[in-house]
Coordinates of N, CA, C and O in Angstrom, one line a residue:
V1 N -4.1 20.1 1.9 CA -3.3 19.1 1.4 C -3.0 19.3 -0.1 O -3.9 19.5 -0.9
Q2 N -1.8 19.2 -0.5 CA -1.4 19.4 -1.9 C -0.4 18.3 -2.3 O 0.6 18.1 -1.6
L3 N -0.6 17.6 -3.4 CA 0.3 16.7 -4.0 C 0.8 17.3 -5.3 O 0.0 17.7 -6.1
V4 N 2.1 17.3 -5.5 CA 2.7 17.9 -6.7 C 3.6 16.8 -7.3 O 4.6 16.4 -6.7
E5 N 3.3 16.4 -8.6 CA 4.1 15.5 -9.3 C 5.2 16.3 -10.0 O 5.0 17.4 -10.4
S6 N 6.3 15.6 -10.2 CA 7.4 16.1 -11.1 C 8.2 15.0 -11.7 O 8.0 13.8 -11.2
G7 N 9.0 15.3 -12.6 CA 9.9 14.3 -13.2 C 9.4 13.8 -14.6 O 10.2 13.0 -15.2
G8 N 8.3 14.2 -15.0 CA 7.8 13.9 -16.4 C 8.8 14.5 -17.4 O 9.3 15.5 -17.2
D9 N 8.9 13.8 -18.5 CA 9.8 14.2 -19.6 C 9.6 13.5 -20.8 O 8.7 12.6 -20.9
S10 N 10.3 13.8 -21.9 CA 10.2 13.1 -23.1 C 11.5 12.2 -23.2 O 12.6 12.7 -23.0
V11 N 11.3 10.9 -23.4 CA 12.4 10.0 -23.5 C 12.2 9.0 -24.6 O 11.1 8.9 -25.2
Q12 N 13.3 8.4 -25.0 CA 13.2 7.4 -26.0 C 12.8 6.1 -25.4 O 13.0 5.8 -24.3
A13 N 12.2 5.2 -26.3 CA 11.8 3.9 -25.8 C 13.0 3.2 -25.3 O 14.2 3.3 -25.9
G14 N 12.8 2.5 -24.2 CA 13.9 1.8 -23.5 C 14.5 2.5 -22.4 O 15.3 2.0 -21.6
G15 N 14.2 3.8 -22.4 CA 14.8 4.7 -21.3 C 14.1 4.6 -20.0 O 13.2 3.8 -19.8
S16 N 14.5 5.4 -19.1 CA 14.0 5.3 -17.7 C 13.7 6.7 -17.2 O 14.3 7.7 -17.6
L17 N 12.7 6.8 -16.3 CA 12.4 8.0 -15.6 C 12.0 7.7 -14.2 O 11.5 6.6 -13.9
T18 N 12.1 8.7 -13.3 CA 11.6 8.6 -12.0 C 10.6 9.7 -11.7 O 11.1 10.9 -11.8
L19 N 9.4 9.4 -11.5 CA 8.4 10.5 -11.1 C 8.4 10.6 -9.6 O 8.5 9.6 -8.9
S20 N 8.3 11.9 -9.2 CA 8.2 12.2 -7.8 C 6.8 12.8 -7.5 O 6.3 13.5 -8.3
C21 N 6.3 12.5 -6.3 CA 5.1 13.1 -5.8 C 5.4 13.7 -4.4 O 5.6 12.9 -3.5
T22 N 5.4 15.0 -4.3 CA 5.7 15.7 -3.0 C 4.5 16.2 -2.4 O 3.7 16.8 -3.0
A23 N 4.3 15.9 -1.1 CA 3.1 16.3 -0.4 C 3.4 17.5 0.5 O 4.5 17.6 1.2
S24 N 2.4 18.4 0.6 CA 2.5 19.4 1.6 C 1.2 19.3 2.4 O 0.1 19.1 1.9
G25 N 1.4 19.4 3.7 CA 0.2 19.3 4.6 C -0.3 17.9 4.7 O -1.4 17.6 5.2
Y26 N 0.6 16.9 4.4 CA 0.2 15.5 4.4 C 1.4 14.6 4.6 O 2.4 14.9 4.1
S27 N 1.2 13.5 5.3 CA 2.2 12.5 5.4 C 1.6 11.2 4.8 O 0.5 10.9 5.0
F28 N 2.5 10.5 4.0 CA 2.0 9.3 3.4 C 1.9 8.1 4.4 O 1.5 7.1 4.0
A29 N 2.3 8.4 5.6 CA 2.3 7.3 6.6 C 0.9 6.8 6.8 O -0.1 7.5 6.7
N30 N 0.8 5.5 7.1 CA -0.5 4.8 7.5 C -1.6 5.0 6.5 O -2.8 5.4 6.8
G31 N -1.3 4.8 5.2 CA -2.4 5.0 4.2 C -2.0 4.3 2.9 O -1.2 3.3 2.9
C32 N -2.5 4.7 1.9 CA -2.2 4.2 0.5 C -1.7 5.3 -0.3 O -2.1 6.5 -0.2
V33 N -0.8 5.0 -1.2 CA -0.3 5.9 -2.3 C -0.4 5.1 -3.6 O -0.2 3.9 -3.6
A34 N -0.8 5.8 -4.6 CA -1.0 5.2 -5.9 C -0.5 6.1 -7.0 O -0.5 7.3 -6.9
W35 N -0.2 5.5 -8.1 CA 0.0 6.2 -9.4 C -1.0 5.7 -10.4 O -1.2 4.5 -10.6
F36 N -1.5 6.7 -11.1 CA -2.5 6.4 -12.2 C -1.9 7.1 -13.4 O -1.0 8.0 -13.3
R37 N -2.5 6.7 -14.6 CA -2.1 7.4 -15.8 C -3.3 7.5 -16.7 O -4.2 6.8 -16.6
Q38 N -3.3 8.5 -17.5 CA -4.3 8.7 -18.5 C -3.7 8.9 -19.9 O -3.0 9.9 -20.1
R39 N -3.9 7.9 -20.7 CA -3.4 8.0 -22.1 C -4.4 8.8 -23.0 O -5.5 8.8 -22.7
L40 N -3.9 9.4 -24.0 CA -4.7 10.2 -24.9 C -5.9 9.4 -25.4 O -5.8 8.3 -26.0
G41 N -7.1 10.0 -25.1 CA -8.3 9.3 -25.6 C -8.8 8.2 -24.8 O -9.8 7.5 -25.1
K42 N -8.1 7.9 -23.7 CA -8.5 6.7 -22.8 C -8.8 7.2 -21.4 O -8.5 8.3 -21.0
E43 N -9.5 6.3 -20.7 CA -9.8 6.6 -19.3 C -8.6 6.5 -18.4 O -7.6 5.7 -18.8
R44 N -8.6 7.1 -17.3 CA -7.6 7.0 -16.3 C -7.5 5.6 -15.8 O -8.5 4.9 -15.6
E45 N -6.3 5.1 -15.6 CA -6.1 3.7 -15.2 C -5.0 3.6 -14.1 O -4.1 4.4 -14.1
G46 N -5.2 2.7 -13.2 CA -4.2 2.5 -12.2 C -3.0 1.8 -12.7 O -3.1 0.9 -13.5
V47 N -1.8 2.3 -12.2 CA -0.6 1.8 -12.6 C 0.1 1.0 -11.5 O 0.6 -0.1 -11.7
A48 N 0.1 1.6 -10.3 CA 0.7 1.0 -9.2 C 0.2 1.5 -7.9 O -0.2 2.7 -7.9
T49 N 0.1 0.7 -6.9 CA -0.4 1.2 -5.6 C 0.5 0.5 -4.5 O 1.1 -0.5 -4.7
M50 N 0.5 1.2 -3.3 CA 1.2 0.6 -2.2 C 0.6 1.0 -0.9 O 0.0 2.1 -0.8
S51 N 0.7 0.1 0.1 CA 0.3 0.4 1.4 C 1.6 1.0 2.1 O 2.6 0.4 2.1
T52 N 1.5 2.2 2.7 CA 2.6 2.7 3.4 C 2.8 2.1 4.8 O 3.7 2.6 5.5
R53 N 1.9 1.2 5.1 CA 2.1 0.4 6.3 C 2.9 -0.9 6.1 O 3.0 -1.7 7.0
G54 N 3.3 -1.1 4.8 CA 4.1 -2.2 4.5 C 3.3 -3.5 4.1 O 3.9 -4.6 4.2
Y55 N 2.1 -3.3 3.8 CA 1.3 -4.5 3.4 C 1.4 -4.8 1.9 O 0.7 -5.7 1.5
G56 N 2.3 -4.2 1.2 CA 2.6 -4.6 -0.1 C 2.2 -3.7 -1.2 O 1.8 -2.5 -1.0
T57 N 2.5 -4.1 -2.4 CA 2.3 -3.3 -3.6 C 1.5 -4.0 -4.6 O 1.3 -5.3 -4.6
W58 N 0.9 -3.3 -5.6 CA 0.2 -3.9 -6.7 C 0.7 -3.1 -7.9 O 0.9 -1.9 -7.9
Y59 N 0.8 -3.9 -9.0 CA 1.1 -3.3 -10.3 C 0.2 -3.8 -11.4 O -0.2 -5.0 -11.4
D60 N -0.2 -2.9 -12.3 CA -0.9 -3.4 -13.5 C 0.0 -4.3 -14.3 O 1.2 -4.1 -14.3
D61 N -0.6 -5.2 -15.0 CA 0.2 -6.2 -15.8 C 1.1 -5.5 -16.8 O 2.1 -6.0 -17.1
S62 N 0.6 -4.4 -17.3 CA 1.3 -3.7 -18.4 C 2.7 -3.1 -17.9 O 3.5 -2.8 -18.7
V63 N 2.8 -2.9 -16.6 CA 4.0 -2.3 -16.1 C 4.8 -3.2 -15.1 O 5.9 -2.8 -14.7
R64 N 4.2 -4.3 -14.7 CA 4.9 -5.1 -13.7 C 6.2 -5.6 -14.2 O 6.4 -6.0 -15.3
G65 N 7.2 -5.5 -13.3 CA 8.6 -5.8 -13.7 C 9.4 -4.7 -14.3 O 10.6 -4.7 -14.4
R66 N 8.7 -3.6 -14.7 CA 9.3 -2.4 -15.2 C 9.2 -1.2 -14.3 O 10.2 -0.4 -14.3
F67 N 8.1 -1.1 -13.6 CA 7.9 0.1 -12.7 C 8.0 -0.3 -11.3 O 7.7 -1.5 -10.9
T68 N 8.4 0.6 -10.4 CA 8.5 0.4 -9.0 C 8.0 1.6 -8.3 O 8.5 2.7 -8.5
I69 N 7.0 1.3 -7.4 CA 6.5 2.4 -6.5 C 7.2 2.3 -5.2 O 7.5 1.3 -4.7
S70 N 7.4 3.5 -4.6 CA 8.0 3.6 -3.3 C 7.6 4.9 -2.7 O 7.0 5.8 -3.3
H71 N 8.0 5.0 -1.4 CA 7.7 6.3 -0.7 C 8.7 6.5 0.4 O 9.4 5.6 0.8
D72 N 8.8 7.8 0.8 CA 9.7 8.2 1.8 C 9.0 9.1 2.8 O 8.7 10.3 2.4
N73 N 8.5 8.6 3.9 CA 7.8 9.4 4.8 C 8.5 10.6 5.3 O 8.0 11.7 5.5
G74 N 9.8 10.4 5.5 CA 10.6 11.6 6.0 C 10.6 12.7 5.1 O 10.7 13.9 5.5
R75 N 10.6 12.4 3.8 CA 10.6 13.5 2.8 C 9.2 13.8 2.3 O 9.1 14.6 1.4
R76 N 8.2 13.1 2.8 CA 6.8 13.3 2.4 C 6.8 13.2 0.9 O 6.2 14.1 0.2
A77 N 7.3 12.1 0.4 CA 7.4 12.0 -1.1 C 7.1 10.5 -1.4 O 7.3 9.6 -0.7
A78 N 6.5 10.4 -2.6 CA 6.3 9.1 -3.2 C 7.0 9.1 -4.6 O 7.1 10.2 -5.2
Y79 N 7.3 7.9 -5.1 CA 8.1 7.8 -6.3 C 7.5 6.7 -7.2 O 6.9 5.7 -6.8
L80 N 7.7 6.9 -8.5 CA 7.5 5.8 -9.5 C 8.7 5.7 -10.4 O 8.9 6.6 -11.2
R81 N 9.5 4.7 -10.2 CA 10.6 4.5 -11.0 C 10.1 3.7 -12.2 O 9.5 2.6 -12.1
M82 N 10.4 4.2 -13.4 CA 9.9 3.6 -14.7 C 11.1 3.2 -15.5 O 11.9 4.1 -16.0
N83 N 11.3 1.9 -15.8 CA 12.4 1.4 -16.6 C 11.8 0.8 -17.9 O 10.6 0.5 -18.0
A84 N 12.7 0.6 -18.8 CA 12.3 0.0 -20.1 C 11.0 0.6 -20.7 O 10.0 -0.1 -21.0
L85 N 11.0 1.9 -20.7 CA 9.8 2.6 -21.1 C 9.4 2.3 -22.6 O 10.3 2.1 -23.4
M86 N 8.1 2.2 -22.8 CA 7.6 1.9 -24.2 C 6.7 3.0 -24.6 O 6.2 3.8 -23.8
V87 N 6.5 3.1 -25.9 CA 5.7 4.1 -26.5 C 4.3 4.2 -25.9 O 3.8 5.2 -25.6
E88 N 3.8 3.0 -25.5 CA 2.5 2.9 -25.0 C 2.4 3.4 -23.5 O 1.3 3.5 -22.9
D89 N 3.6 3.7 -22.9 CA 3.6 4.3 -21.6 C 3.3 5.8 -21.6 O 3.2 6.5 -20.6
T90 N 3.3 6.4 -22.8 CA 3.0 7.8 -23.0 C 1.7 8.2 -22.4 O 0.7 7.6 -22.7
A91 N 1.7 9.1 -21.4 CA 0.5 9.4 -20.7 C 0.8 10.6 -19.7 O 1.9 10.9 -19.5
T92 N -0.3 11.1 -19.2 CA -0.2 12.0 -18.0 C -0.3 11.1 -16.8 O -1.2 10.4 -16.7
Y93 N 0.7 11.2 -15.9 CA 0.8 10.4 -14.7 C 0.4 11.2 -13.5 O 0.8 12.4 -13.3
Y94 N -0.5 10.6 -12.7 CA -1.0 11.3 -11.5 C -0.7 10.5 -10.2 O -0.8 9.2 -10.3
C95 N -0.3 11.1 -9.2 CA -0.2 10.4 -7.9 C -1.5 10.7 -7.1 O -2.1 11.7 -7.3
A96 N -1.8 9.8 -6.2 CA -3.0 9.9 -5.4 C -2.7 9.3 -4.0 O -1.8 8.4 -3.9
A97 N -3.4 9.7 -3.0 CA -3.1 9.3 -1.7 C -4.4 9.2 -0.9 O -5.4 10.0 -1.1
E98 N -4.5 8.2 0.0 CA -5.6 8.1 0.9 C -5.1 7.8 2.3 O -4.3 6.9 2.5
P99 N -5.4 8.7 3.2 CA -4.9 8.5 4.6 C -5.7 7.5 5.4 O -6.8 7.1 5.0
N100 N -5.1 7.1 6.5 CA -5.8 6.2 7.5 C -6.4 5.0 6.9 O -7.6 4.7 7.1
V101 N -5.6 4.2 6.2 CA -5.9 2.9 5.7 C -5.0 1.9 6.5 O -3.8 1.9 6.3
W102 N -5.6 1.2 7.4 CA -4.8 0.5 8.4 C -4.7 -1.0 8.1 O -3.8 -1.7 8.8
F103 N -5.4 -1.6 7.2 CA -5.4 -3.0 7.0 C -4.9 -3.4 5.7 O -5.0 -2.7 4.7
A104 N -4.4 -4.7 5.6 CA -3.9 -5.2 4.3 C -5.0 -5.4 3.3 O -6.2 -5.5 3.6
G105 N -4.6 -5.3 2.1 CA -5.5 -5.5 1.0 C -6.5 -4.4 0.6 O -7.4 -4.6 -0.1
Q106 N -6.2 -3.2 1.2 CA -7.2 -2.1 1.0 C -6.6 -1.0 0.0 O -7.3 0.0 -0.2
C107 N -5.4 -1.2 -0.4 CA -4.8 -0.2 -1.3 C -4.9 -0.6 -2.8 O -3.9 -1.0 -3.4
S108 N -6.1 -0.7 -3.3 CA -6.2 -1.1 -4.7 C -6.4 0.1 -5.6 O -6.6 1.3 -5.1
A109 N -6.3 -0.1 -6.9 CA -6.5 1.0 -7.8 C -8.0 1.4 -7.9 O -8.3 2.4 -8.4
Q110 N -8.9 0.5 -7.4 CA -10.3 0.8 -7.5 C -10.9 1.5 -6.3 O -12.0 2.0 -6.4
R111 N -10.1 1.7 -5.3 CA -10.6 2.4 -4.1 C -10.7 3.9 -4.3 O -10.0 4.4 -5.3
E112 N -11.3 4.6 -3.5 CA -11.4 6.1 -3.6 C -10.1 6.6 -3.0 O -9.6 6.2 -1.9
Y113 N -9.6 7.6 -3.6 CA -8.4 8.4 -3.2 C -8.8 9.8 -2.9 O -9.4 10.5 -3.8
S114 N -8.5 10.3 -1.8 CA -9.0 11.7 -1.4 C -8.1 12.8 -2.0 O -8.6 13.9 -2.2
Y115 N -6.9 12.5 -2.2 CA -5.9 13.5 -2.6 C -5.3 13.1 -3.9 O -4.8 12.0 -4.1
W116 N -5.2 14.1 -4.8 CA -4.7 13.9 -6.2 C -3.7 15.0 -6.5 O -3.9 16.2 -6.1
G117 N -2.7 14.7 -7.3 CA -1.8 15.7 -7.9 C -2.4 16.2 -9.2 O -3.4 15.7 -9.7
Q118 N -1.7 17.1 -9.8 CA -2.2 17.8 -11.0 C -1.7 17.0 -12.3 O -2.2 17.3 -13.4
G119 N -0.8 16.1 -12.1 CA -0.3 15.3 -13.2 C 1.0 15.8 -13.8 O 1.4 17.0 -13.7
T120 N 1.8 14.9 -14.4 CA 3.0 15.2 -15.1 C 3.1 14.3 -16.3 O 2.7 13.2 -16.3
Q121 N 3.5 15.0 -17.4 CA 3.5 14.3 -18.7 C 4.7 13.5 -19.0 O 5.8 14.0 -18.8
V122 N 4.5 12.3 -19.4 CA 5.6 11.4 -19.8 C 5.3 11.1 -21.3 O 4.3 10.6 -21.7
T123 N 6.3 11.3 -22.1 CA 6.2 11.0 -23.6 C 7.4 10.1 -24.0 O 8.5 10.5 -23.7
V124 N 7.0 9.0 -24.5 CA 8.0 8.0 -25.0 C 7.9 7.9 -26.5 O 6.9 7.6 -27.0
S125 N 9.1 8.0 -27.1 CA 9.0 8.0 -28.6 C 10.1 7.0 -29.1 O 11.0 6.6 -28.3

């Protein structure tokens, strides 16, 4: 299983980006997908999570209303649409996935995720 993020870039504050996470050897169906980020000198933090069974999404307070997580099982991809970017959004962003999660309320940022991408850099100035 391999997850590959793309879409990171350098943008001005107020701009938008869409990050993509493409999976090989894995389907996002019936599990959890999440986006994390790690800002310079800080620990990795959860940004957004979703149940690919349709049980909902979660967003950190710092991004709620600006970021949107989504997935496309047919394309084996997950996305993070980021609007109204701020300097403090500068970080390396990682996608993560956990298969076989069948019930509501289990796709949190605190759960264990088995699969991780290598990260993509977002710089906002």
